Amino acid sequence: MGLPFILLNYKTYLQGTGKGAVEIAKACKAVSEESGIEIAVAPQLPDIYRVASEVELPVFSQHLDGVGAGSFTGHIFGKSVEEAGAVGTLINHSERRLTLAEIEASLKAAKEFGLRTVICTNNVPTTAAAAALGPDYVAIEPPELIGSGIPVSKADPEVVSGSVKAVAKIDSKVKVLCGAGISKGEDLRAALDLGSQGVLLASGIVKAADPKIALEELIRLV
């Protein structure tokens, strides 16, 4: 297995807002250059352009709507996200749930503008369903563990290994990320040992006193 992919979701944490979004991205960039590991960030929508303009690393949107150009006030249009500098998007995060039809529409919109796609799921059956749609990644995150500090790779390892097996049967090109409670080196190591190809994480890095040190701790066993 090659090096993992790390996607850092800023959510709406104060530490990752505005100027803080750029500072965390700079820490990610430094650790990525030192380690060779691809680290991407998903800041709040108004900060996508700011981060993408000031730091050379992959930037993802936290959400994308399956709409085109036109009368869609308040929706998030793929072209706008792409023009702002994003290269990918989260879809169906547990804090921004979508119906299956909406997931499919968002995925189609993302692909139209060449955006990498991460569909978030919460169990093995939904992971299998998401993989059938053909995203770049599925990210398995049981919602009860998100922000808990308890990594899914330890609390429920079967949901990770089961998701990996289910996705492999459906589409071997789809990669599996492990999320929920990931913050330490042993969490990432466990996730990789269970067959995932990276992690989706948030508070353990964004809210850390020193995000760069926290990232260095995260990757120390890779």
Coordinates of C-alpha atoms in Angstrom, one line a residue:
M1 CA 0.0 0.0 0.0
G2 CA 1.2 3.5 -0.8
L3 CA 1.0 6.5 1.4
P4 CA -2.4 7.4 2.8
F5 CA -4.7 10.3 1.8
I6 CA -5.6 12.7 4.6
L7 CA -8.6 15.0 4.3
L8 CA -9.1 17.6 7.0
N9 CA -12.6 18.9 7.5
Y10 CA -12.6 22.3 9.1
K11 CA -16.4 22.1 9.8
T12 CA -17.4 25.5 11.2
Y13 CA -14.8 25.5 14.0
L14 CA -13.7 29.0 15.0
Q15 CA -10.1 27.9 14.8
G16 CA -10.5 27.1 11.1
T17 CA -12.4 30.2 10.1
G18 CA -11.0 33.1 8.1
K19 CA -7.3 33.7 8.7
G20 CA -7.3 30.6 10.8
A21 CA -8.3 28.5 7.8
V22 CA -5.1 29.7 6.0
E23 CA -2.8 29.0 9.0
I24 CA -4.1 25.4 9.3
A25 CA -3.7 24.9 5.6
K26 CA -0.1 26.1 5.9
A27 CA 0.6 23.5 8.6
C28 CA -0.9 20.8 6.4
K29 CA 1.3 22.0 3.5
A30 CA 4.4 21.8 5.6
V31 CA 3.7 18.3 6.9
S32 CA 2.7 17.1 3.4
E33 CA 6.0 18.4 2.0
E34 CA 8.0 16.8 4.8
S35 CA 6.3 13.4 4.6
G36 CA 5.2 13.0 1.0
I37 CA 1.7 12.3 2.2
E38 CA -1.1 14.1 0.4
I39 CA -3.1 16.2 2.8
A40 CA -6.2 18.1 1.6
V41 CA -8.4 20.5 3.5
A42 CA -12.1 21.3 3.4
P43 CA -12.6 24.8 4.8
Q44 CA -15.9 26.6 5.0
L45 CA -17.3 27.7 1.7
P46 CA -16.4 31.4 2.0
D47 CA -12.8 30.5 2.8
I48 CA -12.2 28.2 -0.2
Y49 CA -10.9 31.0 -2.4
R50 CA -8.8 32.4 0.4
V51 CA -7.1 29.1 1.2
A52 CA -6.7 28.0 -2.4
S53 CA -5.1 31.4 -3.3
E54 CA -2.6 31.5 -0.5
V55 CA -1.6 27.8 0.0
E56 CA -0.7 25.3 -2.7
L57 CA -2.5 22.2 -1.6
P58 CA -5.8 20.4 -2.5
V59 CA -8.9 22.2 -1.3
F60 CA -12.3 20.5 -1.0
S61 CA -15.8 21.9 -0.5
Q62 CA -17.7 20.7 2.5
H63 CA -20.8 20.2 0.3
L64 CA -22.1 20.6 -3.2
D65 CA -25.6 20.7 -4.6
G66 CA -26.7 18.9 -7.7
V67 CA -27.8 22.1 -9.5
G68 CA -26.7 23.8 -12.6
A69 CA -26.6 27.5 -13.5
G70 CA -29.9 29.2 -13.0
S71 CA -32.5 30.1 -10.3
F72 CA -31.1 28.2 -7.4
T73 CA -30.7 30.8 -4.6
G74 CA -28.7 29.6 -1.7
H75 CA -27.5 26.4 -3.4
I76 CA -23.9 25.6 -3.9
F77 CA -23.1 25.4 -7.7
G78 CA -20.2 23.2 -8.8
K79 CA -18.8 25.8 -11.2
S80 CA -18.5 28.3 -8.4
V81 CA -16.7 25.9 -6.2
E82 CA -14.3 24.9 -9.0
E83 CA -13.7 28.5 -9.9
A84 CA -12.9 29.4 -6.3
G85 CA -10.0 26.9 -6.4
A86 CA -11.5 23.7 -5.0
V87 CA -10.4 20.4 -6.6
G88 CA -13.0 18.2 -4.7
T89 CA -16.0 18.0 -2.5
L90 CA -17.5 16.1 0.4
I91 CA -21.0 14.8 -0.3
N92 CA -23.5 13.5 2.3
H93 CA -21.5 14.3 5.5
S94 CA -23.5 13.1 8.5
E95 CA -23.9 16.8 9.4
R96 CA -25.2 17.6 5.9
R97 CA -27.3 14.5 5.1
L98 CA -28.8 14.0 1.6
T99 CA -31.2 11.6 0.0
L100 CA -29.9 9.0 -2.4
A101 CA -31.3 11.0 -5.3
E102 CA -29.5 14.2 -4.0
I103 CA -26.3 12.3 -3.5
E104 CA -26.4 11.1 -7.1
A105 CA -27.2 14.6 -8.4
S106 CA -24.3 16.1 -6.3
L107 CA -21.9 13.5 -7.6
K108 CA -23.0 14.1 -11.2
A109 CA -22.5 17.9 -10.7
A110 CA -19.1 17.4 -9.1
K111 CA -17.9 15.2 -12.0
E112 CA -19.1 17.7 -14.5
F113 CA -16.5 20.2 -13.2
G114 CA -13.8 17.6 -12.6
L115 CA -14.0 17.7 -8.9
R116 CA -12.8 14.7 -6.8
T117 CA -15.6 13.2 -4.8
V118 CA -15.9 11.8 -1.2
I119 CA -19.3 10.3 -0.3
C120 CA -19.7 10.0 3.4
T121 CA -21.4 6.9 4.8
N122 CA -22.4 5.4 8.2
N123 CA -22.4 1.7 7.8
V124 CA -21.5 -1.2 5.4
P125 CA -24.8 -1.2 3.4
T126 CA -24.7 2.6 2.7
T127 CA -21.0 2.3 1.9
A128 CA -21.8 -0.4 -0.7
A129 CA -24.6 1.8 -2.1
A130 CA -22.3 4.8 -2.3
A131 CA -19.6 2.8 -4.1
A132 CA -22.0 1.7 -6.7
L133 CA -22.4 5.4 -7.7
G134 CA -18.7 5.5 -8.6
P135 CA -17.2 8.3 -6.5
D136 CA -13.4 8.6 -6.0
Y137 CA -13.7 7.9 -2.3
V138 CA -16.2 6.7 0.3
A139 CA -15.6 7.8 3.9
I140 CA -17.1 5.5 6.6
E141 CA -18.1 7.5 9.7
P142 CA -20.5 6.2 12.2
P143 CA -22.1 9.5 13.4
E144 CA -22.2 8.5 17.1
L145 CA -18.3 8.5 17.1
I146 CA -17.8 11.8 15.2
G147 CA -16.1 14.3 17.5
S148 CA -16.1 11.7 20.3
G149 CA -12.3 11.1 20.4
I150 CA -13.0 7.4 20.1
P151 CA -11.7 6.2 16.7
V152 CA -14.0 4.0 14.6
S153 CA -11.0 1.9 13.8
K154 CA -11.0 0.8 17.5
A155 CA -14.6 1.1 18.5
D156 CA -16.1 -0.6 15.5
P157 CA -13.3 -2.1 13.3
E158 CA -15.7 -4.4 11.5
V159 CA -17.5 -1.5 9.9
V160 CA -14.2 -0.4 8.4
S161 CA -13.0 -3.8 7.2
G162 CA -16.6 -4.7 6.1
S163 CA -16.8 -1.5 4.1
V164 CA -13.4 -2.2 2.5
K165 CA -14.6 -5.7 1.4
A166 CA -18.0 -4.4 0.2
V167 CA -16.4 -1.7 -1.9
A168 CA -13.8 -4.0 -3.4
K169 CA -16.6 -6.3 -4.7
I170 CA -18.5 -3.4 -6.3
D171 CA -15.8 -1.1 -7.7
S172 CA -12.1 -1.7 -7.0
K173 CA -11.3 1.9 -8.2
V174 CA -13.2 3.4 -5.3
K175 CA -11.0 4.1 -2.3
V176 CA -12.2 3.9 1.3
L177 CA -11.4 6.5 3.9
C178 CA -11.9 6.0 7.6
G179 CA -13.4 8.8 9.7
A180 CA -14.8 9.5 13.2
G181 CA -12.6 10.0 16.2
I182 CA -9.3 9.9 14.3
S183 CA -6.6 12.0 15.9
K184 CA -3.5 10.0 16.9
G185 CA -0.9 8.0 15.1
E186 CA -2.3 4.7 16.3
D187 CA -5.7 5.7 15.0
L188 CA -4.4 6.2 11.5
R189 CA -2.2 3.1 11.7
A190 CA -5.3 1.0 12.7
A191 CA -7.4 2.5 9.9
L192 CA -4.7 1.5 7.4
D193 CA -4.3 -1.9 8.8
L194 CA -8.0 -2.5 8.4
G195 CA -7.7 -1.8 4.7
S196 CA -8.6 1.9 4.3
Q197 CA -6.5 4.1 2.2
G198 CA -6.7 7.2 4.3
V199 CA -8.7 9.2 6.8
L200 CA -11.2 12.0 7.0
L201 CA -10.8 13.9 10.3
A202 CA -11.6 17.2 11.9
S203 CA -11.5 18.3 15.5
G204 CA -8.3 16.4 16.5
I205 CA -6.3 18.7 14.2
V206 CA -8.4 21.8 13.7
K207 CA -8.9 22.4 17.4
A208 CA -5.4 21.4 18.4
A209 CA -3.2 23.9 20.2
D210 CA -0.6 23.4 17.4
P211 CA -2.1 21.8 14.2
K212 CA 1.3 21.0 12.8
I213 CA 2.4 19.1 15.8
A214 CA -0.9 17.3 15.8
L215 CA -0.4 16.3 12.2
E216 CA 3.1 15.1 12.8
E217 CA 1.7 12.9 15.6
L218 CA -1.0 11.6 13.3
I219 CA 1.5 10.3 10.7
R220 CA 4.3 9.1 12.9
L221 CA 3.5 5.4 12.4
V222 CA 3.0 5.6 8.7

